[in-house]
């Protein structure tokens, strides 16, 4: 069984403009802890980039780039997407097949949209998923804080028993490679 780390939408448009996501700095630190450990164990890291051309988030633009404090490596992979589902109309699944990954460690932004949708899709496709509960976040909303939303989705996703594989909750300190 081989793992890959999926880092979803941790881009300047979401992490370097006010308002910042809940616990933004700590989330970045936790993502870095996961990706640095993954690379040390020769586990591939895939950064997912969201694009919204209709709202000005164009590929290769400054806001589209990864958040400046993320630790990256020349061997990291990229996937561009236009929906909350990192598998829909992208080459994510073919990249995972190419590297032989059947286990995914998922973190990133936004807990209730792209993290949730991609996690559900991965689990539905039969991937073993570890959701890094302290390494995904979102913005505050009128109905709940970003921290509450992230906690809710961590608990919901790891409680679903109808997927071929149960989504497991891990922290940035407990994930192992």
One Martini backbone bead per residue (centre of mass of N, CA, C, O) as a GRO file, in nm:
protein
  177
    1UNK     BB    1   0.096   0.036   0.023
    2UNK     BB    2   0.038   0.375  -0.094
    3UNK     BB    3   0.112   0.709  -0.043
    4UNK     BB    4  -0.051   1.039  -0.046
    5UNK     BB    5  -0.044   1.388  -0.053
    6UNK     BB    6  -0.319   1.622  -0.011
    7UNK     BB    7  -0.326   1.969  -0.108
    8UNK     BB    8  -0.590   2.204  -0.068
    9UNK     BB    9  -0.607   2.534  -0.164
   10UNK     BB   10  -0.322   2.682  -0.064
   11UNK     BB   11  -0.376   3.001  -0.139
   12UNK     BB   12  -0.346   3.336  -0.157
   13UNK     BB   13  -0.652   3.406  -0.190
   14UNK     BB   14  -0.708   3.255   0.106
   15UNK     BB   15  -0.419   3.333   0.294
   16UNK     BB   16  -0.356   3.669   0.200
   17UNK     BB   17  -0.653   3.759   0.275
   18UNK     BB   18  -0.901   3.933   0.391
   19UNK     BB   19  -1.010   3.705   0.556
   20UNK     BB   20  -0.885   3.469   0.742
   21UNK     BB   21  -0.861   3.174   0.825
   22UNK     BB   22  -0.881   2.959   1.054
   23UNK     BB   23  -0.584   2.905   1.182
   24UNK     BB   24  -0.378   2.962   0.950
   25UNK     BB   25  -0.088   2.933   1.063
   26UNK     BB   26  -0.124   2.650   1.192
   27UNK     BB   27  -0.210   2.505   0.935
   28UNK     BB   28   0.050   2.548   0.782
   29UNK     BB   29   0.235   2.408   0.985
   30UNK     BB   30   0.087   2.130   0.966
   31UNK     BB   31   0.129   2.085   0.668
   32UNK     BB   32   0.438   2.095   0.678
   33UNK     BB   33   0.473   1.854   0.864
   34UNK     BB   34   0.353   1.650   0.663
   35UNK     BB   35   0.526   1.706   0.402
   36UNK     BB   36   0.806   1.664   0.523
   37UNK     BB   37   0.758   1.372   0.617
   38UNK     BB   38   0.685   1.258   0.344
   39UNK     BB   39   0.945   1.321   0.190
   40UNK     BB   40   1.134   1.162   0.389
   41UNK     BB   41   0.950   0.892   0.286
   42UNK     BB   42   0.881   0.915  -0.026
   43UNK     BB   43   0.613   1.082  -0.036
   44UNK     BB   44   0.389   1.215  -0.222
   45UNK     BB   45   0.306   1.553  -0.330
   46UNK     BB   46  -0.017   1.718  -0.380
   47UNK     BB   47  -0.120   2.010  -0.537
   48UNK     BB   48  -0.415   2.193  -0.522
   49UNK     BB   49  -0.575   2.405  -0.769
   50UNK     BB   50  -0.780   2.671  -0.782
   51UNK     BB   51  -1.027   2.787  -1.027
   52UNK     BB   52  -1.183   3.130  -1.113
   53UNK     BB   53  -1.219   3.309  -1.380
   54UNK     BB   54  -1.494   3.463  -1.316
   55UNK     BB   55  -1.321   3.578  -1.034
   56UNK     BB   56  -0.992   3.600  -1.109
   57UNK     BB   57  -0.882   3.292  -1.078
   58UNK     BB   58  -0.593   3.241  -1.236
   59UNK     BB   59  -0.367   3.079  -1.379
   60UNK     BB   60  -0.056   3.202  -1.255
   61UNK     BB   61  -0.142   3.392  -1.068
   62UNK     BB   62  -0.086   3.530  -0.771
   63UNK     BB   63  -0.342   3.417  -0.611
   64UNK     BB   64  -0.290   3.110  -0.718
   65UNK     BB   65  -0.068   3.071  -0.551
   66UNK     BB   66   0.098   2.959  -0.308
   67UNK     BB   67   0.150   2.993  -0.003
   68UNK     BB   68   0.445   3.135   0.118
   69UNK     BB   69   0.485   2.914   0.377
   70UNK     BB   70   0.509   2.682   0.206
   71UNK     BB   71   0.648   2.373   0.169
   72UNK     BB   72   0.847   2.289  -0.109
   73UNK     BB   73   0.906   2.085  -0.412
   74UNK     BB   74   1.012   1.985  -0.723
   75UNK     BB   75   0.849   1.694  -0.687
   76UNK     BB   76   0.595   1.813  -0.679
   77UNK     BB   77   0.260   1.811  -0.748
   78UNK     BB   78  -0.013   1.894  -0.983
   79UNK     BB   79  -0.358   2.025  -0.963
   80UNK     BB   80  -0.626   2.133  -1.158
   81UNK     BB   81  -0.931   2.312  -1.064
   82UNK     BB   82  -1.312   2.406  -1.073
   83UNK     BB   83  -1.398   2.232  -0.829
   84UNK     BB   84  -1.440   2.069  -0.523
   85UNK     BB   85  -1.344   1.826  -0.705
   86UNK     BB   86  -1.027   1.684  -0.762
   87UNK     BB   87  -1.140   1.461  -0.980
   88UNK     BB   88  -1.299   1.651  -1.159
   89UNK     BB   89  -1.161   1.706  -1.454
   90UNK     BB   90  -0.887   1.553  -1.383
   91UNK     BB   91  -0.551   1.397  -1.309
   92UNK     BB   92  -0.545   1.264  -1.027
   93UNK     BB   93  -0.600   0.960  -1.070
   94UNK     BB   94  -0.364   0.915  -1.269
   95UNK     BB   95  -0.143   0.998  -1.073
   96UNK     BB   96  -0.205   0.784  -0.856
   97UNK     BB   97  -0.159   0.544  -1.041
   98UNK     BB   98   0.134   0.609  -1.126
   99UNK     BB   99   0.230   0.596  -0.801
  100UNK     BB  100   0.046   0.376  -0.642
  101UNK     BB  101  -0.193   0.504  -0.488
  102UNK     BB  102  -0.426   0.400  -0.196
  103UNK     BB  103  -0.340   0.640  -0.003
  104UNK     BB  104  -0.474   0.932   0.170
  105UNK     BB  105  -0.359   1.256   0.266
  106UNK     BB  106  -0.572   1.513   0.393
  107UNK     BB  107  -0.559   1.872   0.319
  108UNK     BB  108  -0.676   2.223   0.377
  109UNK     BB  109  -0.902   2.394   0.151
  110UNK     BB  110  -1.228   2.380   0.232
  111UNK     BB  111  -1.386   2.198   0.452
  112UNK     BB  112  -1.697   2.227   0.320
  113UNK     BB  113  -1.584   2.169   0.029
  114UNK     BB  114  -1.306   2.051  -0.094
  115UNK     BB  115  -1.240   1.857   0.134
  116UNK     BB  116  -1.506   1.707   0.150
  117UNK     BB  117  -1.544   1.623  -0.149
  118UNK     BB  118  -1.270   1.477  -0.188
  119UNK     BB  119  -1.299   1.276   0.042
  120UNK     BB  120  -1.557   1.137  -0.056
  121UNK     BB  121  -1.452   1.053  -0.333
  122UNK     BB  122  -1.214   0.884  -0.240
  123UNK     BB  123  -1.376   0.685  -0.069
  124UNK     BB  124  -1.569   0.596  -0.303
  125UNK     BB  125  -1.310   0.486  -0.475
  126UNK     BB  126  -1.130   0.326  -0.230
  127UNK     BB  127  -0.968   0.500  -0.066
  128UNK     BB  128  -0.753   0.550   0.181
  129UNK     BB  129  -0.834   0.787   0.443
  130UNK     BB  130  -0.656   1.068   0.584
  131UNK     BB  131  -0.761   1.313   0.804
  132UNK     BB  132  -0.625   1.623   0.887
  133UNK     BB  133  -0.768   1.791   1.149
  134UNK     BB  134  -0.518   2.026   1.181
  135UNK     BB  135  -0.509   2.073   0.828
  136UNK     BB  136  -0.793   2.226   0.817
  137UNK     BB  137  -0.994   2.497   0.669
  138UNK     BB  138  -1.184   2.812   0.718
  139UNK     BB  139  -1.418   3.038   0.705
  140UNK     BB  140  -1.623   3.236   0.833
  141UNK     BB  141  -1.969   3.231   0.907
  142UNK     BB  142  -2.285   3.313   0.996
  143UNK     BB  143  -2.336   3.013   1.143
  144UNK     BB  144  -2.008   2.979   1.174
  145UNK     BB  145  -1.709   2.903   1.247
  146UNK     BB  146  -1.433   2.777   1.110
  147UNK     BB  147  -1.372   2.585   1.344
  148UNK     BB  148  -1.652   2.450   1.354
  149UNK     BB  149  -1.659   2.349   1.065
  150UNK     BB  150  -1.407   2.170   1.076
  151UNK     BB  151  -1.499   1.989   1.306
  152UNK     BB  152  -1.754   1.884   1.174
  153UNK     BB  153  -1.612   1.751   0.925
  154UNK     BB  154  -1.430   1.563   1.076
  155UNK     BB  155  -1.663   1.408   1.220
  156UNK     BB  156  -1.831   1.328   0.976
  157UNK     BB  157  -1.623   1.184   0.787
  158UNK     BB  158  -1.534   0.976   1.032
  159UNK     BB  159  -1.849   0.849   1.055
  160UNK     BB  160  -1.862   0.715   0.793
  161UNK     BB  161  -1.968   0.365   0.689
  162UNK     BB  162  -2.037   0.343   0.355
  163UNK     BB  163  -1.767   0.318   0.266
  164UNK     BB  164  -1.520   0.111   0.165
  165UNK     BB  165  -1.363   0.326   0.342
  166UNK     BB  166  -1.266   0.458   0.626
  167UNK     BB  167  -1.230   0.759   0.761
  168UNK     BB  168  -0.943   0.888   0.910
  169UNK     BB  169  -0.821   1.030   1.200
  170UNK     BB  170  -0.564   1.278   1.207
  171UNK     BB  171  -0.263   1.426   1.284
  172UNK     BB  172   0.027   1.591   1.225
  173UNK     BB  173   0.167   1.403   1.456
  174UNK     BB  174   0.030   1.102   1.381
  175UNK     BB  175   0.117   1.073   1.113
  176UNK     BB  176   0.231   0.807   0.895
  177UNK     BB  177   0.518   0.685   0.668
   0.00000   0.00000   0.00000
